[in-house]
Each structure stands twice: as structure tokens, then as C-alpha cells.
XYZ file of N, CA, C and O in Angstrom:
296
model
N 48.944 -61.918 -75.310
C 49.502 -62.832 -76.266
C 49.762 -64.149 -75.536
O 50.375 -64.173 -74.491
N 49.315 -65.201 -76.120
C 49.473 -66.508 -75.464
C 50.655 -67.260 -76.068
O 50.901 -67.208 -77.265
N 51.339 -67.930 -75.200
C 52.495 -68.706 -75.649
C 52.071 -70.163 -75.818
O 51.238 -70.672 -75.076
N 52.607 -70.852 -76.792
C 52.251 -72.270 -76.951
C 52.782 -73.089 -75.769
O 53.872 -72.852 -75.268
N 51.978 -74.011 -75.299
C 52.394 -74.867 -74.191
C 52.671 -76.259 -74.724
O 52.007 -76.735 -75.644
N 53.633 -76.867 -74.150
C 53.989 -78.219 -74.548
C 53.690 -79.162 -73.384
O 54.159 -78.939 -72.276
N 52.904 -80.134 -73.637
C 52.601 -81.115 -72.592
C 53.352 -82.396 -72.891
O 53.500 -82.791 -74.056
N 53.840 -83.002 -71.832
C 54.532 -84.276 -72.028
C 53.492 -85.359 -72.263
O 52.498 -85.459 -71.566
N 53.728 -86.146 -73.244
C 52.791 -87.237 -73.502
C 53.170 -88.436 -72.635
O 54.350 -88.769 -72.480
N 52.180 -89.026 -72.042
C 52.408 -90.204 -71.214
C 52.590 -91.422 -72.103
O 52.047 -91.479 -73.212
N 53.344 -92.394 -71.625
C 53.484 -93.613 -72.436
C 52.109 -94.244 -72.655
O 51.256 -94.207 -71.783
N 51.937 -94.777 -73.796
C 50.618 -95.339 -74.107
C 50.338 -96.569 -73.255
O 51.236 -97.260 -72.792
N 49.084 -96.829 -73.070
C 48.668 -97.971 -72.249
C 48.659 -99.262 -73.060
O 48.416 -100.322 -72.520
N 48.902 -99.166 -74.340
C 48.844 -100.349 -75.195
C 49.838 -101.438 -74.785
O 49.451 -102.607 -74.698
N 51.113 -101.140 -74.492
C 52.011 -102.222 -74.086
C 51.580 -102.875 -72.775
O 51.690 -104.071 -72.598
N 51.051 -102.067 -71.862
C 50.602 -102.621 -70.591
C 49.388 -103.523 -70.804
O 49.258 -104.570 -70.195
N 48.481 -103.114 -71.678
C 47.288 -103.909 -71.953
C 47.674 -105.233 -72.592
O 47.085 -106.266 -72.300
N 48.674 -105.196 -73.470
C 49.109 -106.438 -74.100
C 49.737 -107.381 -73.087
O 49.579 -108.585 -73.156
N 50.445 -106.834 -72.117
C 51.119 -107.674 -71.131
C 50.118 -108.366 -70.215
O 50.310 -109.503 -69.809
N 49.018 -107.696 -69.882
C 48.037 -108.294 -68.974
C 46.986 -109.111 -69.713
O 46.199 -109.792 -69.080
N 46.953 -109.022 -71.017
C 45.944 -109.770 -71.768
C 46.155 -111.269 -71.618
O 45.203 -112.036 -71.607
N 47.390 -111.705 -71.452
C 47.651 -113.128 -71.318
C 47.581 -113.628 -69.889
O 47.701 -114.807 -69.635
N 47.362 -112.735 -68.941
C 47.308 -113.145 -67.532
C 46.042 -113.951 -67.274
O 44.974 -113.651 -67.793
N 46.193 -114.954 -66.470
C 45.064 -115.817 -66.155
C 44.222 -115.199 -65.050
O 44.742 -114.736 -64.039
N 42.923 -115.194 -65.244
C 42.016 -114.648 -64.239
C 41.133 -115.717 -63.635
O 40.134 -115.419 -63.009
N 41.478 -116.967 -63.828
C 40.678 -118.065 -63.286
C 40.946 -118.219 -61.795
O 42.043 -118.020 -61.319
N 39.906 -118.601 -61.057
C 40.033 -118.838 -59.626
C 40.365 -120.300 -59.385
O 39.934 -121.182 -60.124
N 41.099 -120.550 -58.335
C 41.343 -121.922 -57.925
C 40.084 -122.459 -57.255
O 39.235 -121.704 -56.786
N 39.967 -123.784 -57.158
C 38.768 -124.386 -56.577
C 38.596 -123.986 -55.125
O 37.484 -123.766 -54.649
N 39.694 -123.825 -54.409
C 39.583 -123.507 -52.988
C 39.217 -122.057 -52.747
O 38.780 -121.687 -51.670
N 39.386 -121.209 -53.744
C 39.017 -119.801 -53.580
C 37.510 -119.627 -53.447
O 37.042 -118.643 -52.890
N 36.757 -120.567 -53.934
C 35.309 -120.556 -53.761
C 34.863 -121.534 -52.681
O 33.893 -121.285 -51.976
N 35.578 -122.644 -52.540
C 35.166 -123.673 -51.590
C 35.366 -123.239 -50.140
O 34.512 -123.501 -49.287
N 36.469 -122.577 -49.832
C 36.730 -122.189 -48.442
C 35.732 -121.165 -47.910
O 35.210 -121.350 -46.803
N 35.414 -120.102 -48.637
C 34.381 -119.196 -48.116
C 33.016 -119.869 -48.005
O 32.265 -119.599 -47.065
N 32.689 -120.751 -48.939
C 31.411 -121.451 -48.860
C 31.377 -122.377 -47.647
O 30.359 -122.468 -46.946
N 32.483 -123.044 -47.363
C 32.565 -123.910 -46.190
C 32.456 -123.092 -44.912
O 31.726 -123.471 -43.982
N 33.142 -121.966 -44.846
C 33.066 -121.106 -43.660
C 31.647 -120.588 -43.463
O 31.140 -120.568 -42.334
N 30.989 -120.204 -44.535
C 29.608 -119.739 -44.436
C 28.701 -120.849 -43.930
O 27.861 -120.628 -43.061
N 28.882 -122.052 -44.451
C 28.059 -123.172 -44.009
C 28.270 -123.507 -42.538
O 27.299 -123.765 -41.807
N 29.524 -123.501 -42.094
C 29.791 -123.788 -40.684
C 29.215 -122.716 -39.770
O 28.640 -123.032 -38.719
N 29.345 -121.450 -40.151
C 28.758 -120.383 -39.343
C 27.238 -120.464 -39.328
O 26.599 -120.222 -38.302
N 26.648 -120.831 -40.437
C 25.197 -120.997 -40.497
C 24.747 -122.134 -39.587
O 23.728 -122.021 -38.896
N 25.522 -123.228 -39.556
C 25.189 -124.340 -38.660
C 25.310 -123.919 -37.201
O 24.512 -124.326 -36.358
N 26.319 -123.105 -36.887
C 26.469 -122.613 -35.519
C 25.276 -121.759 -35.106
O 24.768 -121.874 -33.993
N 24.836 -120.889 -36.009
C 23.693 -120.037 -35.693
C 22.403 -120.849 -35.585
O 21.574 -120.594 -34.727
N 22.220 -121.820 -36.452
C 21.001 -122.624 -36.447
C 20.934 -123.500 -35.202
O 19.861 -123.733 -34.664
N 22.079 -123.964 -34.727
C 22.082 -124.845 -33.570
C 22.103 -124.117 -32.246
O 21.996 -124.732 -31.190
N 22.214 -122.787 -32.266
C 22.308 -122.062 -30.997
C 21.002 -122.070 -30.225
O 20.996 -121.887 -29.020
N 19.877 -122.285 -30.887
C 18.587 -122.354 -30.198
C 18.445 -123.617 -29.373
O 17.645 -123.680 -28.443
N 19.214 -124.619 -29.680
C 19.144 -125.892 -28.976
C 20.275 -126.028 -27.961
O 20.591 -127.123 -27.526
N 20.890 -124.913 -27.597
C 22.033 -124.964 -26.693
C 21.585 -125.425 -25.309
O 20.579 -124.971 -24.779
N 22.331 -126.361 -24.742
C 22.083 -126.844 -23.392
C 23.396 -127.302 -22.791
O 24.421 -127.315 -23.467
N 23.357 -127.659 -21.557
C 24.583 -128.059 -20.862
C 25.219 -129.245 -21.558
O 24.549 -130.060 -22.192
N 26.528 -129.323 -21.429
C 27.278 -130.394 -22.085
C 26.888 -131.744 -21.509
O 26.866 -131.948 -20.307
N 26.562 -132.644 -22.390
C 26.256 -134.024 -22.011
C 27.250 -134.923 -22.723
O 28.204 -134.445 -23.311
N 26.996 -136.179 -22.716
C 27.916 -137.111 -23.350
C 27.824 -137.143 -24.860
O 28.692 -137.678 -25.536
N 26.778 -136.558 -25.444
C 26.610 -136.642 -26.894
C 27.414 -135.565 -27.611
O 27.647 -134.482 -27.092
N 27.821 -135.886 -28.832
C 28.635 -134.990 -29.649
C 27.695 -134.210 -30.567
O 26.759 -134.760 -31.128
N 27.950 -132.912 -30.719
C 27.090 -132.086 -31.567
C 27.297 -132.431 -33.044
O 28.306 -133.017 -33.443
N 26.335 -132.028 -33.852
C 26.420 -132.311 -35.283
C 27.581 -131.540 -35.921
O 28.186 -132.015 -36.881
N 27.880 -130.373 -35.394
C 28.994 -129.590 -35.928
C 30.316 -130.324 -35.733
O 31.161 -130.365 -36.628
N 30.487 -130.935 -34.569
C 31.716 -131.689 -34.303
C 31.785 -132.905 -35.221
O 32.847 -133.240 -35.747
N 30.647 -133.560 -35.429
C 30.622 -134.725 -36.321
C 30.992 -134.334 -37.745
O 31.766 -135.033 -38.410
N 30.448 -133.220 -38.223
C 30.758 -132.765 -39.586
C 32.230 -132.394 -39.690
O 32.902 -132.733 -40.673
N 32.761 -131.716 -38.684
C 34.177 -131.337 -38.703
C 35.074 -132.570 -38.703
O 36.079 -132.623 -39.413
N 34.715 -133.594 -37.913
C 35.506 -134.830 -37.898
C 35.470 -135.524 -39.251
O 36.494 -136.012 -39.737
N 34.292 -135.577 -39.879
C 34.186 -136.206 -41.195
C 35.001 -135.430 -42.233
O 35.642 -136.022 -43.084
N 34.961 -134.116 -42.126
C 35.732 -133.295 -43.064
C 37.223 -133.530 -42.879
O 37.966 -133.674 -43.862
N 37.673 -133.598 -41.641
C 39.096 -133.841 -41.378
C 39.520 -135.224 -41.852
O 40.627 -135.407 -42.341
N 38.650 -136.200 -41.692
C 38.976 -137.552 -42.185
C 39.070 -137.565 -43.712
O 39.931 -138.235 -44.281
N 38.179 -136.824 -44.364
C 38.167 -136.798 -45.835
C 39.399 -136.077 -46.369
O 39.976 -136.473 -47.391
N 39.809 -135.007 -45.716
C 40.958 -134.216 -46.183
C 42.273 -134.899 -45.841
O 43.201 -134.937 -46.633
N 42.368 -135.401 -44.626
C 43.655 -135.948 -44.165
C 43.696 -137.377 -44.252
O 44.112 -138.318 -44.557
């Protein structure tokens, strides 16, 4: 003979869904710009490694780009 079982019902997900429906999911501009900038700088480092030679008086293109970026930001 089987006895009836009672299961506790969990609170519905509807109130939680309503609360998150108004949440903003937009990314800030820097959330995409910073990884893209890091990727570009690393790519420049890898591309310029074939031309590596002893330090001379000339400044590398990576340093020039970094200086221009710092001037533009600051």
C-alpha cells in the first residue's frame, strides 16, 4: 500500500524573472575597447619580434604608439 507523498513547492521563478527583466545588459565602451587594444599591442609585439636587434638610438613603433595613446588619453 502506498502512502501519498507531499512535495514542497519551490517559489516560482516569475518574480525573479520580472526583477531581472529591467536590468541593463549593455556593455560600456571600454569593455570592448580595452581587450581590442591589448590584442593589438600584443600583435604588434609579435609582428615586430622578427626585427629584434640591439638597442640603438631609435624608438620602436610600439613605444611611439604608446606615447601617442598616452597623449590622447591624458
